[in-house]
Amino acid sequence: MSYKNLIATVFSCGLLYAPPVMAQQAELIIPLGDKSRIVYDLNKGQYNITWNGKMMIKEAYAAYQAEKPGDSRKAGKASCKVSDVQTSLGKARLYTISFAGDASLQQLFYTFRNNNSFITQLRLQRAGAAVSMTPLVTDSLLWNKPGDNRALFVPFDNDMWVRYNAMPFAGAAFKGSEVGAVYNVEDNSGLVMGSLEQDDWKTGFLLKGNGSGRTAGISLLAGFTDSTVTHDVVSHGKVLPVDGWVSSPKIMIGFFADWREGMETFAKQNNQLHPRSIADWKGPTPMGWNSWGVLREKIRFDQAMKVVDFFADSLKDFRTADHTLFIDLDAFWDNMTPGGIDGDVSKLSEFVAHCKQKGLKPGIYWTPFADWGKSDRNVEGSNGYSYKETWTTQNGRMLDIDGGRAMDPTHPATLQRIVHTINRMKSLGFEMIKIDFLGHGALESDRFFDPAVTTGMQAFKKGMHFLDSVLDNRMLVYAAISPNLATARYVHVRRIACDAFSALDNTEYTMNSSGYGWWQSYLYDYVDADHIVFASENDGVNRARLAAALVTGSVFTGDDFSATGKWTQVARKLLQNRDLLMLAANGKSFRPLLGNTGNKGVEQLFRQDDGRLYIALFNYGNAAQTMNIPAELLGGGKNTRWKIKELFSGDTHWLDGQKQLPVPPADACIFEIIREK
C-alpha cells in the first residue's frame, strides 16, 4: 500500500494518523473525549480502546454466525465512511467500517462529543438469518487498578430468587444478561457495557478472569441463551433480515469516573431509544397492599373487605400524594368467584365498590403468558382454540417453569384470551393490575404461530404491546416476575425481587437486587421491593423490611390486616411516619455507597434530594456496626456542621468531628443530613 493511499484511507474518516513507523497497517483513531479513543487496525480487523491515556481493551474484534460464520479479523482490508447523524440520544458522529473480503459485514461506531462512551453495532447484508452477532470479543480487558476490583453479574430476570453478584475481578467468571460492569470499589471508576435494545435479541455479558486480577476475556453476545440465566434449553432463535439487513442490538460501552453513573446512563439511554408502549404514569408514587404477603392462596372475600376497612379506618395517614392507596388482590382471587372470571363475579364487584366507597383503588392479578391448568381444554374467550395449541415447546417438550406452562404470545388464542380477560377486569372497575410470570412470554420456541416471529424477545414484544393496547391506559400496570430490561416500556412499576416476606434474610435478599439493580428506577416509572410483611418480627427486623421498600422506590404492604396482631401496631406506627412517607414520595432508588458485597445484600446506600443527603444503613448481622460518612458526600469545609436526623426514631443531633453513623444488629437506620448554612 502506498503512503499516499494510506493517508487517503485514514483521512476519508476525518481522522488523524500518526504511526510510529511506516508499516503495512493503517490505524483509524476515533476520539472518545479527553484522552480516550478507539484505535481500529484496518488491516487486522481489530480495535483497541484507551481510557484517560491507558489501554483498557486490547485486540477486540467482531464475530457473527449466520448461514456461515464470520469474523472481522478474517474479513479482509477495512475501510471507513464517516457521517454526522441525529439519533435519539442526540447528535453523533457515525463511523461505518466495511470489509473488502466480507462485503456482508459492517461495524458501526457512534460517538458523542466530549463523551467517553460510545455505541457499537454490527450489520449483515445478504448473509441470511443470523443466529448470533458479537460486536466486541476480546481476551484482553485490562483492569489492573490497585485495590478491590469487581465485576458485576446481572441476571436476566427476577425469578427463582436469583441474585446479582459483584464478584472479585480476579476470579470472576460468569454469563450475565444484557449489561455488566467492571469497577474499582475505592474510587468507583468503572467500565459499563450493555445492550440498549431487546426487541429481537437476548444479549449476554460473558466474562472470565484469568486469575491474575489484571486481565479478563469478555464477549458481548447477541444470541445468548442459558438454561439457568434465561431458562432456555435451546439455542437462540434466528433473526431474519429486514430490507436485506440483519442488525445486532446497539451496544453501549462506556468508561466512567463513577460506575454507578455509568449504570444510570445505560438505563437512561435504553429509555431514550425505546418509545413506550404504555403512557407514563402521571400519578404520585404508588403505595398500597397486596394479598400475597400473608393471605396468599387462602384469601377469602371477608378478609379482603376487612383489609379495606383497616386501611380506611386505622391507617388514614398512609396515603399517596393524591390521598388514596391501591388494594390489590393477588393470585387465588378466584376463591371469591365460582366459575372464574366468567362465573359469578358478584363478590369482586362488591370488593371494587367497597374500595372506591372508602377512597381506595382496587387491584387484581393475572398471568397473560402462563397456563396453570396445564390440561387440553378450551381457551377462555377464544374462537374454539385449545390450550394445547398455545403451549410453547423447546425440542418438542412443553415448558413448565415455576409451575406454569409457557404460552406462545403470538398465538391467536393467547391474544383473544387477553382481550377477554382484561376487558372483563376493566368492566368490573379495577384500577390496577399486577401481571406476573412475564418471562414465560420471552422464551425461545421451536416455532411461533406468527411466522414473522423467530425469537423469544420478538414474541415478548408482540405479546406485551398487544396487552398494553387492550389495557388502554386504564390501569396502573405492575410487573412481578419479568425480564429486567425488556419489560420497561410496557409497565409502570416493576418488582425488583420476588417473594420476600418478613424475615431479615428476606430483606437481605431484596437488598441484593435493590442495591445492585437500583439503576432500573431510570428504566421504569417506579421500582418496588416486594410486599412489606411485618408479622410478629422484632422491631429492628420490621424497620429493615420497610427501609428496603423506601430505598427501592414504592411501598406495598402485605400483612393480614383482616386480623389483629403485632403487625397492625407496627403498621400504625411506621406507615404513618411523615418523614418516611416523604422518602416514598420521591420514588427514586438509593444508590449503593459500596458495591463490594458479592452476592449478598448491599448494606450502605444514599440519595441526595434538594440539598438533603439521605443515608440508609442495613445490618444483617448480630453485632452493632458503624459507618464512616465519605467526605465527598458531605461537602463543606473543616468547620462545617451537619444536622442529622434518624427517620425511624426522630432522634436529631449535630454531626461534628468524627463522622460516624451507628446501626444496631438486625436492624436498619435511615439518616437525613442537612449541612448548616
XYZ file of C-alpha atoms in Angstrom:
677
model
C 0.000 0.000 0.000
C 1.449 3.383 -0.957
C 1.904 6.155 1.585
C -0.430 8.350 -0.480
C -3.194 5.732 -0.485
C -2.752 5.048 3.216
C -3.151 8.728 4.068
C -6.216 8.939 1.820
C -7.779 5.977 3.597
C -7.244 7.489 7.014
C -8.440 10.972 6.145
C -11.563 9.612 4.435
C -12.742 9.045 8.033
C -11.816 12.539 9.116
C -9.189 11.153 11.468
C -5.595 11.797 12.275
C -2.956 9.159 11.664
C 0.443 9.206 13.334
C 2.106 5.784 13.075
C 5.404 5.346 14.900
C 6.844 3.725 11.782
C 5.629 3.184 8.268
C 4.267 -0.363 8.034
C 1.641 -2.300 6.174
C -1.161 -1.249 8.517
C -3.441 1.718 8.881
C -4.978 2.920 12.118
C -8.233 4.797 12.460
C -8.169 6.962 15.556
C -11.698 7.632 16.806
C -11.720 10.174 19.658
C -13.968 9.489 22.660
C -13.404 12.548 24.771
C -10.492 13.684 26.873
C -7.526 11.298 26.441
C -9.759 8.417 25.311
C -10.099 6.827 21.901
C -10.752 3.768 19.763
C -7.853 2.729 17.550
C -9.037 0.484 14.731
C -6.495 -1.549 12.794
C -7.832 -1.546 9.222
C -5.613 -4.437 8.159
C -6.254 -6.770 11.076
C -9.931 -6.082 11.741
C -9.240 -5.440 15.422
C -9.545 -2.448 17.686
C -8.068 -1.183 20.946
C -9.715 1.207 23.396
C -7.814 3.561 25.667
C -9.350 5.481 28.554
C -7.626 8.505 30.057
C -4.485 7.528 28.189
C -4.421 3.905 29.408
C -5.114 0.825 27.328
C -8.305 -0.817 28.622
C -9.436 -3.134 25.833
C -6.898 -4.711 23.521
C -7.334 -6.550 20.215
C -11.130 -6.626 20.262
C -12.913 -7.929 17.190
C -16.412 -8.668 15.912
C -17.927 -12.044 15.028
C -21.211 -13.479 13.811
C -22.936 -16.727 12.909
C -25.383 -16.611 10.008
C -25.614 -19.105 7.149
C -21.870 -19.238 7.643
C -19.628 -17.803 10.388
C -17.818 -14.502 10.054
C -15.055 -12.702 11.911
C -13.717 -9.177 11.356
C -10.135 -10.497 11.670
C -10.709 -12.651 8.595
C -12.827 -10.176 6.640
C -10.049 -8.540 4.656
C -8.929 -4.935 4.439
C -11.298 -2.494 6.130
C -12.343 0.966 5.022
C -14.329 3.635 6.816
C -17.027 6.142 5.999
C -17.861 8.945 8.436
C -21.042 10.969 8.740
C -22.790 13.185 11.255
C -26.194 11.847 12.255
C -29.066 12.767 14.543
C -30.031 9.983 16.953
C -32.481 9.596 19.827
C -29.503 10.296 22.083
C -28.546 13.492 20.292
C -26.054 14.399 17.581
C -23.487 11.706 16.911
C -20.605 11.003 14.601
C -21.082 7.672 12.865
C -18.106 5.629 11.678
C -19.088 2.795 9.345
C -16.414 0.129 8.928
C -16.718 -2.119 5.854
C -14.542 -5.036 4.772
C -13.135 -5.936 1.374
C -13.171 -9.712 1.968
C -16.630 -9.930 3.588
C -18.948 -7.497 1.858
C -21.855 -8.607 4.030
C -20.325 -7.257 7.280
C -20.339 -3.730 8.663
C -19.442 -2.482 12.129
C -20.817 0.871 13.234
C -19.407 3.163 15.918
C -21.472 6.105 17.219
C -19.520 8.667 19.233
C -20.771 11.726 21.069
C -18.954 14.966 21.723
C -16.962 15.145 24.972
C -18.144 11.684 25.943
C -16.050 8.691 26.986
C -18.799 6.280 25.995
C -19.808 5.095 22.554
C -22.270 2.772 20.855
C -21.321 -0.035 18.504
C -23.425 -2.308 16.326
C -22.971 -4.988 13.669
C -24.945 -5.189 10.435
C -25.126 -8.024 7.933
C -26.360 -7.711 4.367
C -27.234 -10.659 2.120
C -25.940 -13.107 4.729
C -29.243 -14.834 5.527
C -30.729 -15.181 9.001
C -28.343 -14.654 11.927
C -28.022 -16.886 14.970
C -25.580 -14.650 16.840
C -23.808 -11.310 16.449
C -20.990 -10.177 18.717
C -19.775 -6.580 18.302
C -16.991 -6.999 20.865
C -14.901 -10.050 21.720
C -11.537 -9.799 23.449
C -9.210 -11.843 25.604
C -7.667 -8.656 26.953
C -9.897 -6.496 29.082
C -7.155 -4.811 31.110
C -8.218 -3.705 34.587
C -5.225 -3.512 36.895
C -6.145 -0.712 39.256
C -4.924 -1.175 42.834
C -7.434 -2.165 45.493
C -10.748 -4.006 45.427
C -11.863 -4.567 41.828
C -15.230 -6.125 40.984
C -17.151 -7.498 38.015
C -20.947 -7.298 38.249
C -23.183 -10.179 37.170
C -26.690 -9.004 36.223
C -29.446 -11.640 35.857
C -31.966 -11.804 33.023
C -34.996 -11.535 35.308
C -36.072 -11.608 38.960
C -37.244 -15.222 39.104
C -36.248 -18.134 41.364
C -34.594 -15.896 43.974
C -31.771 -15.089 41.571
C -29.073 -12.760 42.887
C -26.777 -10.141 41.436
C -23.116 -10.800 42.154
C -20.332 -8.242 42.479
C -17.533 -10.781 42.126
C -13.856 -10.092 42.842
C -12.406 -9.379 39.413
C -9.519 -11.818 39.729
C -11.729 -14.882 39.961
C -14.801 -13.615 38.135
C -16.354 -15.990 35.619
C -19.996 -15.676 34.662
C -22.631 -15.373 31.951
C -24.622 -12.240 32.715
C -27.566 -10.818 30.849
C -27.807 -7.606 28.817
C -25.381 -5.480 30.873
C -22.438 -5.714 33.232
C -19.748 -3.603 34.834
C -16.126 -3.789 35.952
C -15.190 -1.270 38.617
C -12.921 -0.299 41.471
C -14.578 -0.127 44.893
C -12.215 2.514 46.313
C -12.606 5.242 43.683
C -15.753 3.904 41.888
C -14.170 4.257 38.440
C -15.500 1.664 36.068
C -16.444 0.268 32.706
C -20.090 -0.383 31.795
C -21.151 -2.418 28.754
C -24.647 -3.412 27.764
C -27.312 -3.883 25.136
C -29.562 -0.902 24.512
C -32.141 -2.943 22.571
C -34.146 -6.041 23.419
C -36.619 -6.184 20.508
C -35.002 -9.133 18.711
C -32.103 -10.454 20.753
C -31.186 -11.685 24.183
C -27.662 -10.422 24.812
C -25.066 -11.989 27.072
C -22.339 -10.203 29.031
C -19.820 -13.041 29.225
C -16.725 -12.527 31.348
C -13.908 -14.761 32.523
C -10.958 -13.548 34.580
C -7.557 -15.109 34.027
C -6.828 -15.376 37.764
C -4.196 -12.667 37.811
C -6.629 -9.925 38.812
C -5.443 -7.788 35.903
C -6.974 -9.258 32.734
C -10.213 -10.903 31.646
C -11.812 -12.115 28.487
C -15.152 -10.607 27.585
C -17.803 -11.127 24.915
C -20.971 -9.151 24.241
C -23.041 -11.863 22.576
C -26.384 -11.126 20.917
C -27.968 -14.550 20.580
C -27.400 -15.646 24.165
C -29.400 -18.334 25.947
C -28.660 -20.324 29.060
C -30.775 -22.836 30.959
C -30.105 -21.095 34.267
C -29.957 -17.437 33.261
C -32.664 -17.171 30.567
C -34.391 -20.531 31.336
C -33.992 -21.688 27.727
C -32.807 -25.210 26.968
C -32.383 -24.482 23.247
C -30.222 -22.023 21.382
C -31.421 -18.565 20.429
C -33.815 -18.230 17.511
C -32.608 -16.936 14.167
C -33.109 -13.246 13.405
C -34.402 -12.756 9.872
C -33.259 -9.951 7.565
C -35.376 -6.790 7.293
C -34.965 -4.984 3.969
C -31.940 -7.184 3.359
C -30.210 -6.377 6.662
C -29.819 -8.143 9.991
C -28.630 -5.916 12.835
C -27.268 -6.650 16.268
C -28.586 -4.577 19.154
C -26.838 -1.303 19.772
C -24.238 -1.878 22.488
C -23.168 0.907 24.860
C -19.556 0.781 26.003
C -18.607 3.481 28.452
C -15.777 4.446 30.782
C -16.925 6.417 33.805
C -15.317 8.144 36.753
C -18.219 6.598 38.701
C -19.563 3.234 37.529
C -22.873 3.998 39.241
C -23.326 6.970 36.944
C -22.475 4.598 34.108
C -25.254 2.171 35.046
C -27.726 5.040 35.311
C -26.580 6.397 31.941
C -27.102 2.956 30.434
C -30.663 2.826 31.807
C -31.470 6.335 30.591
C -30.188 5.566 27.101
C -32.346 2.441 26.976
C -35.356 4.621 27.706
C -34.399 7.220 25.131
C -34.035 4.623 22.376
C -37.358 2.885 23.087
C -40.727 4.560 22.608
C -43.013 3.476 25.433
C -45.915 1.181 24.675
C -47.729 2.458 27.774
C -48.330 6.054 28.822
C -46.077 7.454 31.534
C -47.609 7.242 34.984
C -48.921 10.723 35.807
C -49.959 9.987 39.383
C -47.818 10.054 42.526
C -45.639 7.206 43.758
C -47.942 4.167 44.041
C -48.444 2.667 47.502
C -50.802 0.112 48.917
C -51.372 -3.516 49.904
C -51.043 -6.863 48.140
C -52.651 -10.099 49.323
C -49.734 -12.426 48.507
C -47.746 -11.305 51.527
C -49.661 -13.416 54.063
C -53.149 -14.388 52.867
C -51.801 -15.872 49.642
C -53.764 -18.857 48.274
C -56.194 -18.851 51.233
C -57.606 -15.377 50.636
C -61.365 -15.033 51.251
C -63.875 -12.318 50.439
C -64.493 -11.371 54.069
C -60.752 -10.961 54.668
C -60.331 -8.689 51.654
C -63.204 -6.484 52.834
C -61.753 -6.208 56.341
C -58.362 -5.218 54.901
C -60.062 -2.349 53.088
C -61.685 -1.284 56.354
C -58.365 -1.379 58.202
C -56.677 0.981 55.763
C -59.729 3.249 55.665
C -60.262 3.438 59.423
C -56.958 2.678 61.163
C -54.257 3.818 58.733
C -55.618 7.118 57.455
C -52.225 8.821 57.146
C -50.722 6.094 54.959
C -51.702 7.553 51.603
C -50.234 8.557 48.267
C -49.961 12.233 47.381
C -53.448 12.066 45.853
C -54.833 10.666 49.128
C -55.511 7.092 48.117
C -53.972 3.591 48.081
C -54.085 0.540 45.842
C -55.622 -2.567 47.450
C -54.520 -5.432 45.243
C -55.932 -8.960 45.120
C -53.137 -11.308 44.087
C -53.372 -14.892 42.832
C -56.316 -17.003 44.041
C -58.739 -14.086 43.936
C -60.858 -16.617 42.081
C -61.587 -18.161 45.505
C -64.293 -15.479 45.526
C -65.634 -16.214 42.039
C -67.247 -19.624 41.411
C -66.587 -20.322 37.736
C -63.664 -17.912 37.451
C -63.765 -14.635 35.542
C -66.726 -15.934 33.508
C -68.611 -17.170 36.554
C -70.235 -15.398 39.490
C -68.176 -12.227 39.938
C -70.579 -10.542 42.341
C -68.044 -10.662 45.180
C -65.423 -8.984 43.012
C -67.961 -6.272 42.205
C -68.645 -5.780 45.912
C -64.931 -5.569 46.649
C -64.402 -2.949 43.934
C -67.343 -0.891 45.164
C -66.176 -1.109 48.782
C -62.664 0.104 47.874
C -63.989 3.069 45.962
C -66.523 3.954 48.640
C -63.600 4.142 51.095
C -61.471 6.276 48.738
C -59.157 3.396 47.769
C -58.311 1.870 44.386
C -58.946 -1.834 43.696
C -56.329 -4.003 42.016
C -56.245 -7.520 40.606
C -53.708 -10.084 39.341
C -53.207 -12.090 36.160
C -50.611 -14.052 34.137
C -51.078 -13.445 30.398
C -48.461 -15.944 29.157
C -48.698 -18.792 31.698
C -51.256 -21.602 31.846
C -51.780 -23.054 35.325
C -54.368 -25.658 34.353
C -51.944 -27.444 32.005
C -54.736 -29.563 30.502
C -56.040 -29.635 26.952
C -59.204 -27.569 27.337
C -60.818 -24.641 25.590
C -59.136 -21.253 25.917
C -61.447 -18.695 27.519
C -62.689 -16.092 25.059
C -61.106 -17.778 22.036
C -62.613 -18.959 18.779
C -62.579 -22.664 19.631
C -58.855 -22.990 20.335
C -57.489 -25.384 22.955
C -54.692 -24.605 25.392
C -52.538 -27.332 23.866
C -52.309 -25.288 20.696
C -50.827 -22.347 22.612
C -48.120 -24.127 24.579
C -44.514 -23.160 23.848
C -42.156 -26.059 23.128
C -38.379 -26.429 23.082
C -37.065 -29.578 21.393
C -40.667 -30.767 21.304
C -41.125 -30.529 25.066
C -43.562 -28.184 26.779
C -42.040 -25.707 29.215
C -43.289 -25.797 32.787
C -41.470 -23.108 34.750
C -42.427 -22.209 38.312
C -45.465 -24.452 37.903
C -46.889 -22.531 34.949
C -46.831 -23.715 31.351
C -45.486 -21.196 28.852
C -47.891 -19.906 26.196
C -46.998 -18.556 22.756
C -47.593 -14.772 22.923
C -48.227 -14.687 19.163
C -50.979 -17.328 19.071
C -54.490 -16.010 18.340
C -55.892 -17.871 21.356
C -53.365 -16.186 23.688
C -54.313 -12.795 22.269
C -58.050 -13.495 22.371
C -57.700 -14.642 25.983
C -56.000 -11.329 26.800
C -58.854 -9.356 25.239
C -61.478 -11.423 27.015
C -59.896 -11.326 30.489
C -58.624 -7.746 30.532
C -61.896 -6.319 29.236
C -63.742 -8.245 31.931
C -61.434 -6.810 34.613
C -61.823 -3.286 33.256
C -65.596 -3.613 33.210
C -65.545 -4.636 36.867
C -63.803 -1.361 37.704
C -60.291 -2.457 38.676
C -57.743 0.361 38.549
C -54.546 -1.661 38.967
C -53.302 -4.962 37.595
C -50.310 -6.947 38.770
C -49.082 -9.036 35.834
C -46.784 -11.933 36.614
C -44.606 -14.649 35.054
C -43.963 -12.459 32.019
C -40.701 -14.292 31.354
C -42.790 -17.214 30.073
C -43.530 -14.999 27.072
C -39.833 -14.349 26.357
C -38.744 -17.990 25.996
C -37.331 -19.294 22.743
C -39.551 -21.788 20.922
C -39.343 -24.493 18.283
C -41.773 -22.294 16.353
C -44.158 -19.443 16.958
C -47.627 -19.199 15.471
C -46.653 -15.933 13.758
C -44.067 -16.968 11.134
C -42.533 -13.484 11.197
C -41.601 -14.037 14.851
C -38.496 -16.185 15.258
C -37.075 -15.266 18.690
C -38.330 -15.126 22.240
C -37.795 -11.385 22.510
C -39.791 -10.750 19.344
C -42.628 -12.839 20.791
C -42.409 -10.968 24.098
C -42.586 -7.616 22.325
C -45.639 -8.644 20.327
C -47.452 -10.045 23.355
C -46.698 -7.141 25.680
C -47.541 -4.492 23.090
C -50.867 -6.208 22.475
C -51.559 -6.429 26.219
C -50.941 -2.692 26.584
C -53.264 -1.942 23.682
C -56.066 -3.816 25.434
C -55.346 -2.229 28.825
C -55.653 1.112 27.015
C -54.004 3.083 29.839
C -56.949 2.353 32.131
C -54.928 0.835 34.998
C -51.697 1.096 36.920
C -49.667 -1.784 35.440
C -47.339 -3.528 37.885
C -44.955 -6.292 36.756
C -43.729 -9.021 39.082
C -41.606 -11.864 37.608
C -40.338 -10.411 34.326
C -37.214 -9.620 32.277
C -35.171 -6.877 33.949
C -34.780 -4.580 30.958
C -37.220 -5.599 28.234
C -40.303 -5.070 30.413
C -39.624 -1.366 30.967
C -41.578 0.145 28.099
C -44.718 -1.873 28.860
C -45.405 -1.264 32.578
C -45.369 1.469 35.226
C -43.981 -0.397 38.233
C -41.703 -3.419 38.428
C -40.821 -5.603 41.370
C -37.039 -5.664 41.794
C -37.027 -9.066 43.543
C -39.881 -11.501 44.106
C -41.341 -13.313 47.104
C -39.710 -11.671 50.093
C -41.697 -11.878 53.294
C -40.950 -10.819 56.893
C -37.650 -12.451 57.903
C -34.389 -10.485 57.923
C -32.805 -12.788 55.340
C -35.694 -11.913 53.016
C -34.736 -8.254 53.348
C -31.094 -9.117 52.698
C -32.151 -10.954 49.519
C -34.219 -7.967 48.407
C -31.366 -5.565 49.074
C -29.070 -7.609 46.859
C -31.356 -6.764 43.931
C -32.166 -3.214 45.042
C -28.533 -2.462 45.850
C -27.109 -3.654 42.532
C -30.201 -3.061 40.375
C -31.101 0.441 41.642
C -30.459 1.850 38.143
C -33.719 0.260 36.988
C -35.542 3.188 38.589
C -34.351 5.080 35.487
C -35.996 2.471 33.250
C -39.361 2.256 34.995
C -41.646 4.902 36.435
C -41.182 3.113 39.761
C -39.391 0.060 41.134
C -40.820 -1.900 44.061
C -39.193 -4.064 46.754
C -41.994 -6.652 47.037
C -44.699 -6.723 49.682
C -43.631 -5.480 53.120
C -44.629 -8.075 55.722
C -44.128 -7.172 59.399
C -45.802 -10.214 61.006
C -44.510 -10.706 64.565
C -40.860 -9.962 63.861
C -38.615 -7.903 66.143
C -38.846 -4.142 65.732
C -35.427 -3.889 64.080
C -36.308 -6.537 61.512
C -39.514 -4.643 60.701
C -37.622 -1.394 60.290
C -35.251 -3.124 57.890
C -38.143 -4.555 55.888
C -39.746 -1.145 55.434
C -36.392 0.508 54.765
C -35.872 -1.911 51.866
C -39.036 -0.567 50.242
C -38.174 3.071 50.922
C -34.716 2.863 49.343
C -36.122 0.996 46.330
C -38.968 3.338 45.453
C -42.565 2.422 46.249
C -44.269 0.804 49.250
C -46.687 -2.138 49.094
C -47.515 -3.857 52.361
C -48.641 -7.469 52.723
C -49.767 -8.376 56.235
C -53.144 -9.904 57.086
C -54.818 -6.710 58.199
C -58.156 -8.507 58.483
C -56.824 -9.781 61.815
C -55.177 -8.029 64.754
C -51.626 -8.673 65.889
C -48.252 -7.036 66.328
C -48.230 -6.207 62.623
C -51.225 -3.870 62.997
C -49.460 -1.904 65.738
C -46.255 -1.719 63.698
C -48.169 -0.565 60.623
C -49.881 2.241 62.541
C -46.505 3.484 63.736
C -44.214 3.013 60.755
C -46.580 3.513 57.830
C -47.797 6.863 59.176
C -44.336 8.322 59.840
C -44.345 11.522 57.790
C -40.559 11.625 57.375
C -40.562 8.120 55.914
C -43.505 8.869 53.626
C -41.587 11.855 52.232
C -38.894 9.438 51.047
C -41.509 7.316 49.300
C -42.993 10.392 47.613
C -39.726 10.905 45.702
C -39.963 7.383 44.277
C -36.351 7.022 43.092
C -33.994 4.325 44.322
C -30.977 4.973 46.538
C -27.516 4.373 45.069
C -25.172 1.820 46.663
C -22.403 3.515 48.586
C -20.107 0.492 48.236
C -20.510 -2.258 45.655
C -18.446 -4.848 47.490
C -20.880 -7.374 48.985
C -20.667 -10.090 46.320
C -23.989 -11.923 46.079
C -25.202 -10.581 49.431
C -27.403 -7.621 50.195
C -25.935 -4.127 49.930
C -25.532 -2.561 53.387
C -24.931 1.141 52.691
C -26.910 3.313 50.272
C -27.545 7.010 49.736
C -29.666 9.528 47.864
C -29.352 13.301 47.519
C -32.537 15.376 47.253
C -32.771 19.166 47.153
C -29.873 19.828 49.485
C -30.617 16.865 51.734
C -28.427 13.791 51.963
C -30.108 10.529 52.933
C -28.034 7.559 54.038
C -29.607 4.145 54.638
C -27.722 1.523 56.620
C -28.690 -2.137 56.888
C -27.215 -4.549 59.411
C -27.979 -8.179 58.608
C -25.745 -9.488 61.402
C -25.846 -9.921 65.161
C -23.357 -7.225 66.176
C -23.657 -3.435 66.074
C -21.886 -1.643 63.235
C -20.748 1.875 62.423
C -20.193 3.574 59.100
C -17.853 6.419 58.230
C -19.542 9.019 56.034
C -17.398 9.749 52.965
C -16.281 13.365 52.917
C -17.269 13.746 49.264
C -20.897 13.127 50.192
C -20.959 15.721 52.968
C -19.131 18.562 51.293
C -18.347 21.753 53.219
C -15.193 22.831 54.974
C -13.305 21.987 58.136
C -15.676 23.862 60.441
C -18.924 22.901 58.716
C -21.625 21.331 60.872
C -24.356 18.985 59.785
C -27.767 18.449 61.319
C -28.606 14.762 61.321
C -31.953 13.087 61.947
C -32.647 9.356 62.133
C -36.042 9.000 60.481
C -37.406 5.925 62.252
C -36.771 7.271 65.756
C -36.870 11.002 65.033
C -33.651 11.486 67.029
C -31.825 14.651 65.952
C -28.318 15.916 66.725
C -25.411 17.819 65.244
C -22.689 15.875 63.492
C -19.244 17.202 64.379
C -15.744 15.786 64.487
C -15.764 12.069 63.832
C -18.343 11.434 61.161
C -19.686 8.020 62.013
C -23.194 6.597 61.919
C -24.281 3.625 64.058
C -26.692 0.827 63.160
C -27.834 -1.767 65.721
C -27.741 -5.518 64.985
C -30.535 -6.977 62.827
C -31.856 -3.507 62.064
C -31.783 -0.594 59.645
C -31.468 3.182 60.012
C -32.177 5.992 57.572
C -30.434 9.301 58.274
C -31.325 12.694 56.864
C -28.310 15.022 56.846
C -28.555 18.761 56.195
C -25.473 20.987 56.017
C -25.531 24.107 58.181
C -25.531 27.223 56.018
